[in-house]
Structure formats: structure tokens, C-alpha cells
mmCIF file of C-alpha atoms in Angstrom:
data_model
loop_
_atom_site.group_PDB
_atom_site.id
_atom_site.type_symbol
_atom_site.label_atom_id
_atom_site.label_comp_id
_atom_site.label_asym_id
_atom_site.label_seq_id
_atom_site.Cartn_x
_atom_site.Cartn_y
_atom_site.Cartn_z
ATOM 1 C CA ALA A 618 40.862 41.921 -29.520
ATOM 2 C CA GLN A 619 38.690 39.776 -32.130
ATOM 3 C CA SER A 620 38.377 36.921 -32.618
ATOM 4 C CA VAL A 621 36.325 34.330 -35.374
ATOM 5 C CA THR A 622 34.165 30.729 -34.395
ATOM 6 C CA GLN A 623 33.409 28.211 -37.545
ATOM 7 C CA LEU A 624 31.418 25.935 -35.190
ATOM 8 C CA ASP A 625 31.786 22.908 -38.497
ATOM 9 C CA SER A 626 35.320 21.620 -39.103
ATOM 10 C CA GLN A 627 33.244 19.970 -41.654
ATOM 11 C CA VAL A 628 30.037 19.841 -43.729
ATOM 12 C CA PRO A 629 28.687 17.385 -46.502
ATOM 13 C CA VAL A 630 26.071 18.685 -48.593
ATOM 14 C CA PHE A 631 24.907 16.456 -51.677
ATOM 15 C CA GLU A 632 24.855 17.973 -55.238
ATOM 16 C CA GLU A 633 21.902 20.912 -55.663
ATOM 17 C CA ALA A 634 21.186 20.910 -51.741
ATOM 18 C CA PRO A 635 21.254 24.499 -49.769
ATOM 19 C CA VAL A 636 24.232 25.232 -47.751
ATOM 20 C CA GLU A 637 24.852 27.564 -44.442
ATOM 21 C CA LEU A 638 28.758 27.590 -43.003
ATOM 22 C CA ARG A 639 28.602 28.913 -39.761
ATOM 23 C CA CYS A 640 30.962 31.687 -39.181
ATOM 24 C CA ASN A 641 30.425 33.895 -35.630
ATOM 25 C CA TYR A 642 32.593 37.169 -34.329
ATOM 26 C CA SER A 643 33.384 38.331 -31.173
ATOM 27 C CA SER A 644 34.697 42.072 -31.192
ATOM 28 C CA SER A 645 35.150 45.406 -28.769
ATOM 29 C CA VAL A 646 35.011 47.744 -31.483
ATOM 30 C CA SER A 647 33.006 48.091 -35.036
ATOM 31 C CA VAL A 648 34.679 45.235 -37.202
ATOM 32 C CA TYR A 649 34.630 45.090 -41.311
ATOM 33 C CA LEU A 650 33.422 40.898 -41.968
ATOM 34 C CA PHE A 651 35.056 38.142 -45.004
ATOM 35 C CA TRP A 652 34.161 35.229 -46.593
ATOM 36 C CA TYR A 653 36.894 33.619 -48.356
ATOM 37 C CA VAL A 654 36.770 30.414 -50.092
ATOM 38 C CA GLN A 655 40.108 28.288 -50.695
ATOM 39 C CA TYR A 656 40.637 25.255 -53.417
ATOM 40 C CA PRO A 657 43.803 22.946 -52.588
ATOM 41 C CA ASN A 658 47.126 24.243 -53.549
ATOM 42 C CA GLN A 659 45.355 27.770 -53.983
ATOM 43 C CA GLY A 660 45.683 30.945 -51.850
ATOM 44 C CA LEU A 661 42.337 32.439 -51.094
ATOM 45 C CA GLN A 662 39.747 33.463 -52.844
ATOM 46 C CA LEU A 663 37.579 36.589 -51.934
ATOM 47 C CA LEU A 664 34.471 35.684 -51.796
ATOM 48 C CA LEU A 665 32.068 38.233 -50.822
ATOM 49 C CA LYS A 666 32.420 40.992 -48.273
ATOM 50 C CA TYR A 667 30.357 42.866 -45.266
ATOM 51 C CA LEU A 668 31.788 46.872 -45.014
ATOM 52 C CA SER A 669 28.490 49.023 -43.850
ATOM 53 C CA GLY A 670 24.833 49.345 -45.501
ATOM 54 C CA SER A 671 22.350 45.980 -46.154
ATOM 55 C CA THR A 672 23.221 43.189 -43.427
ATOM 56 C CA LEU A 673 21.996 40.734 -46.235
ATOM 57 C CA VAL A 674 26.282 40.709 -48.865
ATOM 58 C CA LYS A 675 25.449 38.484 -52.328
ATOM 59 C CA GLY A 676 28.355 37.560 -53.842
ATOM 60 C CA ILE A 677 30.220 35.390 -55.798
ATOM 61 C CA ASN A 678 29.207 32.381 -57.213
ATOM 62 C CA GLY A 679 25.337 32.171 -56.449
ATOM 63 C CA PHE A 680 26.758 33.002 -52.520
ATOM 64 C CA GLU A 681 25.888 35.065 -49.726
ATOM 65 C CA ALA A 682 25.876 35.943 -46.253
ATOM 66 C CA GLU A 683 23.246 37.792 -43.752
ATOM 67 C CA PHE A 684 25.343 39.913 -41.007
ATOM 68 C CA ASN A 685 23.395 39.859 -37.413
ATOM 69 C CA LYS A 686 25.230 42.646 -34.503
ATOM 70 C CA SER A 687 22.873 41.243 -32.667
ATOM 71 C CA GLN A 688 23.708 37.151 -32.961
ATOM 72 C CA THR A 689 27.446 38.130 -33.614
ATOM 73 C CA SER A 690 27.077 36.296 -37.054
ATOM 74 C CA PHE A 691 28.112 36.252 -40.661
ATOM 75 C CA HIS A 692 26.615 32.800 -41.340
ATOM 76 C CA LEU A 693 27.597 32.700 -45.786
ATOM 77 C CA ARG A 694 24.214 30.456 -47.173
ATOM 78 C CA LYS A 695 23.554 28.898 -51.312
ATOM 79 C CA PRO A 696 20.683 28.046 -52.186
ATOM 80 C CA SER A 697 22.063 24.682 -54.072
ATOM 81 C CA VAL A 698 25.425 23.890 -54.476
ATOM 82 C CA HIS A 699 27.955 22.510 -57.110
ATOM 83 C CA ILE A 700 30.534 19.843 -56.352
ATOM 84 C CA SER A 701 32.518 22.912 -58.176
ATOM 85 C CA ASP A 702 31.572 24.703 -54.320
ATOM 86 C CA THR A 703 34.246 21.688 -52.550
ATOM 87 C CA ALA A 704 36.743 23.672 -51.495
ATOM 88 C CA GLU A 705 37.875 24.874 -47.388
ATOM 89 C CA TYR A 706 35.860 28.638 -46.496
ATOM 90 C CA PHE A 707 36.734 31.186 -44.291
ATOM 91 C CA CYS A 708 34.657 34.140 -42.680
ATOM 92 C CA ALA A 709 37.324 37.103 -41.402
ATOM 93 C CA VAL A 710 36.963 40.010 -39.494
ATOM 94 C CA ASN A 711 38.748 42.942 -39.805
ATOM 95 C CA ALA A 712 38.790 45.207 -36.723
ATOM 96 C CA GLY A 713 42.228 47.071 -37.167
ATOM 97 C CA ASN A 714 44.520 46.293 -39.820
ATOM 98 C CA MET A 715 45.026 42.841 -39.514
ATOM 99 C CA LEU A 716 41.988 40.240 -41.100
ATOM 100 C CA THR A 717 41.748 37.439 -37.964
ATOM 101 C CA PHE A 718 40.732 34.512 -39.730
ATOM 102 C CA GLY A 719 38.144 31.741 -38.406
ATOM 103 C CA GLY A 720 39.783 27.680 -38.840
ATOM 104 C CA GLY A 721 37.753 27.409 -41.481
ATOM 105 C CA THR A 722 34.816 24.510 -43.150
ATOM 106 C CA ARG A 723 35.425 21.658 -45.205
ATOM 107 C CA LEU A 724 32.533 21.759 -47.817
ATOM 108 C CA MET A 725 31.956 18.573 -49.236
ATOM 109 C CA VAL A 726 29.696 18.466 -52.280
ATOM 110 C CA LYS A 727 28.728 15.037 -52.799
ATOM 111 C CA PRO A 728 27.017 13.636 -55.921
ATOM 112 C CA ASP B 920 45.088 41.585 -65.572
ATOM 113 C CA THR B 921 48.241 40.376 -62.957
ATOM 114 C CA GLY B 922 46.499 39.638 -59.411
ATOM 115 C CA VAL B 923 49.348 38.879 -55.759
ATOM 116 C CA SER B 924 51.944 36.221 -57.267
ATOM 117 C CA GLN B 925 54.525 34.262 -54.774
ATOM 118 C CA ASP B 926 58.035 32.674 -55.258
ATOM 119 C CA PRO B 927 58.304 29.725 -55.190
ATOM 120 C CA ARG B 928 55.445 27.594 -54.904
ATOM 121 C CA HIS B 929 56.629 25.754 -53.157
ATOM 122 C CA LYS B 930 59.653 24.938 -51.175
ATOM 123 C CA ILE B 931 61.323 22.217 -48.967
ATOM 124 C CA THR B 932 64.344 22.163 -47.480
ATOM 125 C CA LYS B 933 66.866 20.250 -44.067
ATOM 126 C CA ARG B 934 66.195 22.260 -40.580
ATOM 127 C CA GLY B 935 68.870 25.024 -40.033
ATOM 128 C CA GLN B 936 69.158 26.410 -43.595
ATOM 129 C CA ASN B 937 68.059 29.710 -44.529
ATOM 130 C CA VAL B 938 64.977 29.834 -46.564
ATOM 131 C CA THR B 939 63.736 32.867 -48.803
ATOM 132 C CA PHE B 940 60.020 34.078 -50.476
ATOM 133 C CA ARG B 941 59.292 36.857 -52.652
ATOM 134 C CA CYS B 942 55.815 38.095 -52.935
ATOM 135 C CA ASP B 943 55.013 41.194 -55.933
ATOM 136 C CA PRO B 944 51.298 42.085 -55.404
ATOM 137 C CA ILE B 945 48.610 43.880 -57.700
ATOM 138 C CA SER B 946 50.352 46.774 -59.038
ATOM 139 C CA GLU B 947 50.071 50.385 -57.275
ATOM 140 C CA HIS B 948 48.790 48.618 -53.791
ATOM 141 C CA ASN B 949 50.233 50.253 -51.503
ATOM 142 C CA ARG B 950 50.026 47.758 -48.614
ATOM 143 C CA LEU B 951 51.100 44.656 -48.451
ATOM 144 C CA TYR B 952 51.070 41.199 -46.354
ATOM 145 C CA TRP B 953 52.479 38.469 -44.717
ATOM 146 C CA TYR B 954 50.419 35.426 -43.532
ATOM 147 C CA ARG B 955 51.374 32.195 -41.635
ATOM 148 C CA GLN B 956 48.707 29.012 -42.645
ATOM 149 C CA THR B 957 48.605 25.387 -40.803
ATOM 150 C CA LEU B 958 47.702 22.362 -42.050
ATOM 151 C CA GLY B 959 43.680 22.729 -41.532
ATOM 152 C CA GLN B 960 43.630 26.134 -39.616
ATOM 153 C CA GLY B 961 43.423 29.286 -41.129
ATOM 154 C CA PRO B 962 45.369 32.007 -41.928
ATOM 155 C CA GLU B 963 47.336 33.544 -38.837
ATOM 156 C CA PHE B 964 48.764 37.057 -39.404
ATOM 157 C CA LEU B 965 52.651 37.622 -39.315
ATOM 158 C CA THR B 966 53.712 41.506 -40.988
ATOM 159 C CA TYR B 967 52.300 43.808 -42.764
ATOM 160 C CA PHE B 968 54.199 46.932 -44.452
ATOM 161 C CA GLN B 969 52.569 50.151 -45.930
ATOM 162 C CA ASN B 970 55.197 50.885 -48.681
ATOM 163 C CA GLU B 971 57.967 50.519 -47.657
ATOM 164 C CA ALA B 972 57.530 50.803 -44.390
ATOM 165 C CA GLN B 973 56.956 47.540 -41.895
ATOM 166 C CA LEU B 974 53.829 49.015 -38.882
ATOM 167 C CA GLU B 975 53.210 46.353 -37.809
ATOM 168 C CA LYS B 976 54.883 42.812 -36.467
ATOM 169 C CA SER B 977 53.229 39.433 -34.330
ATOM 170 C CA ARG B 978 54.543 37.568 -31.594
ATOM 171 C CA LEU B 979 54.230 35.145 -33.898
ATOM 172 C CA LEU B 980 57.408 37.273 -36.237
ATOM 173 C CA SER B 981 59.791 35.663 -33.818
ATOM 174 C CA ASP B 982 63.537 37.161 -34.295
ATOM 175 C CA ARG B 983 64.514 34.120 -37.417
ATOM 176 C CA PHE B 984 62.209 35.790 -39.871
ATOM 177 C CA SER B 985 62.502 38.686 -40.701
ATOM 178 C CA ALA B 986 60.755 40.977 -43.718
ATOM 179 C CA GLU B 987 61.407 43.395 -46.271
ATOM 180 C CA ARG B 988 59.978 45.883 -48.939
ATOM 181 C CA PRO B 989 62.621 47.942 -49.770
ATOM 182 C CA LYS B 990 61.238 50.426 -52.762
ATOM 183 C CA GLY B 991 57.529 49.682 -51.982
ATOM 184 C CA SER B 992 56.504 47.474 -54.364
ATOM 185 C CA PHE B 993 58.364 43.400 -54.182
ATOM 186 C CA SER B 994 58.265 42.019 -50.651
ATOM 187 C CA THR B 995 61.004 39.164 -49.123
ATOM 188 C CA LEU B 996 59.859 36.931 -46.370
ATOM 189 C CA GLU B 997 63.373 35.280 -45.013
ATOM 190 C CA ILE B 998 63.367 32.687 -42.339
ATOM 191 C CA GLN B 999 66.616 31.850 -40.914
ATOM 192 C CA ARG B 1000 67.280 28.486 -39.054
ATOM 193 C CA THR B 1001 64.762 26.566 -40.656
ATOM 194 C CA GLU B 1002 62.382 24.636 -38.027
ATOM 195 C CA GLN B 1003 60.331 21.731 -38.198
ATOM 196 C CA GLY B 1004 57.641 24.235 -36.712
ATOM 197 C CA ASP B 1005 57.720 26.629 -39.897
ATOM 198 C CA SER B 1006 56.012 24.357 -41.736
ATOM 199 C CA ALA B 1007 53.443 26.147 -43.113
ATOM 200 C CA MET B 1008 51.824 27.665 -46.673
ATOM 201 C CA TYR B 1009 52.860 31.259 -46.227
ATOM 202 C CA LEU B 1010 50.612 33.378 -48.099
ATOM 203 C CA CYS B 1011 51.530 37.238 -48.843
ATOM 204 C CA ALA B 1012 47.326 39.659 -50.209
ATOM 205 C CA SER B 1013 48.090 42.735 -51.158
ATOM 206 C CA SER B 1014 45.470 46.374 -50.750
ATOM 207 C CA PRO B 1015 44.988 49.294 -52.639
ATOM 208 C CA PHE B 1016 44.797 50.879 -48.569
ATOM 209 C CA ASN B 1017 43.772 54.481 -49.288
ATOM 210 C CA GLY B 1018 43.018 55.984 -45.356
ATOM 211 C CA ASP B 1019 39.630 54.451 -45.592
ATOM 212 C CA ARG B 1020 38.654 50.970 -43.541
ATOM 213 C CA LEU B 1021 35.675 50.857 -45.108
ATOM 214 C CA GLN B 1022 37.834 50.581 -48.838
ATOM 215 C CA GLU B 1023 40.232 47.960 -47.207
ATOM 216 C CA THR B 1024 39.977 44.540 -49.147
ATOM 217 C CA GLN B 1025 42.812 42.268 -49.752
ATOM 218 C CA TYR B 1026 43.756 40.306 -52.255
ATOM 219 C CA PHE B 1027 45.583 37.024 -51.642
ATOM 220 C CA GLY B 1028 48.705 35.201 -53.477
ATOM 221 C CA PRO B 1029 49.134 31.421 -53.610
ATOM 222 C CA GLY B 1030 50.489 30.890 -51.917
ATOM 223 C CA THR B 1031 54.105 29.013 -51.393
ATOM 224 C CA ARG B 1032 54.444 25.643 -49.460
ATOM 225 C CA LEU B 1033 57.523 25.009 -46.497
ATOM 226 C CA LEU B 1034 58.361 21.581 -45.753
ATOM 227 C CA VAL B 1035 61.492 21.604 -43.562
ATOM 228 C CA LEU B 1036 62.601 18.823 -43.237
#
């Protein structure tokens, strides 16, 4: 079985500041990792994914994440956030035929 | 380019009524998934299809829930005798699975928000 923990339920940050959203996972098998973003009253949009290869993954909207196998982490980062980045962010693992999601982190970008 | 679509987007019903949701996946995606998301939580897996075959069901999928994908294209999720605890966002996703897990990425629809009064 696998599980995902997003340590911060809310992250407030000022516009143009850097941000890191934390994600830790546990699994007994190899995993494939994803970050999704959900804007209010919408479905989930894929930000980026780690399947294999380079541990630093770049995604859409200037986001990137680093896979750290020894720390079982897949933290999401952005060097400078915009107001439009305000949304809910979900980390997910795929170790079988379905995705297991974390509880989400609400990123609140303030002007 | 059309993504995953879901209908209706919102549904309000009274406890005890039956409801049915529809999901149209991205064309030629052979896998289709249903997830449930309650307020403030991440989505939870319910079931998935590969073509028309339902291959896995979560223990969350009680006997009041039934899903079908009769022709391997669109899917329906029916909830019978709805309860207030069924209030949630029901998300559908599809993927072009080709037998290689490394290549599978799920693409989500906008969801159907259900409120049971």
C-alpha cells in the first residue's frame, strides 16, 4: 500500500516570493509521482510528473519538483509566485493502477 | 482538442433519490477512472475501466454505487438511495494506457458536485 502526506494544509505567501509545497510518500514498490493543481470549482490539471530519469522535473506555469528517493519526498517549488497561482495543490503517487492523493495544500498568494 | 467532460456539473437531490452521472473521456483513451473528493480532502479512488471491463473497485464503492462503460467509450456512475454522506465532488479521469505504467498519465474532467439534502 502507498500513502502521501502533504505536511502543510495552507501556505500563505506574498506575490513574487518563492514557495515550496512539501510532499512525502511511502510505498513498498517503485512509484511514479505527480503534482496536480485544482482551481476553485474545477477539476485537476496536471502540473508535472516524475516517471524516471532526472530527479529534477520541470512543469507548467514555472513550477518544478525534485524527487528524493532517500527522503521519500517530492517537493514542489516556484521561484516567484503570481496571484493567479492561488489554488489547491495535490501530490499523488501511482504504484499500481490508481492514483493515491495527499490531502492537498492551499496556496494563498497575497498582493 | 476536447478534454474529459462530465455531466451534469452540479446536482442537488433529496436523500433516498437515485442519481446518475456521465463521463466522456478523451477520445481513444482506453482507461477511465472515477474518484470521489470530499470538501478539504484529496480525491479518493473509486473504480476504473480498461475499455469496457471494470477491473478494480475500491471498498469505498458500496453496493449502492454502480458504474458502467458499456461500449468502452463514455461511462456512467449511478448512486441509488442517496445519503447525505454521498455529498462530494465526483471526478472522472482518462488515460491512454498502452501496457506501460511509465507512460500512464491521468487527465481529469471538471467534476460533478453532488449535494444530498
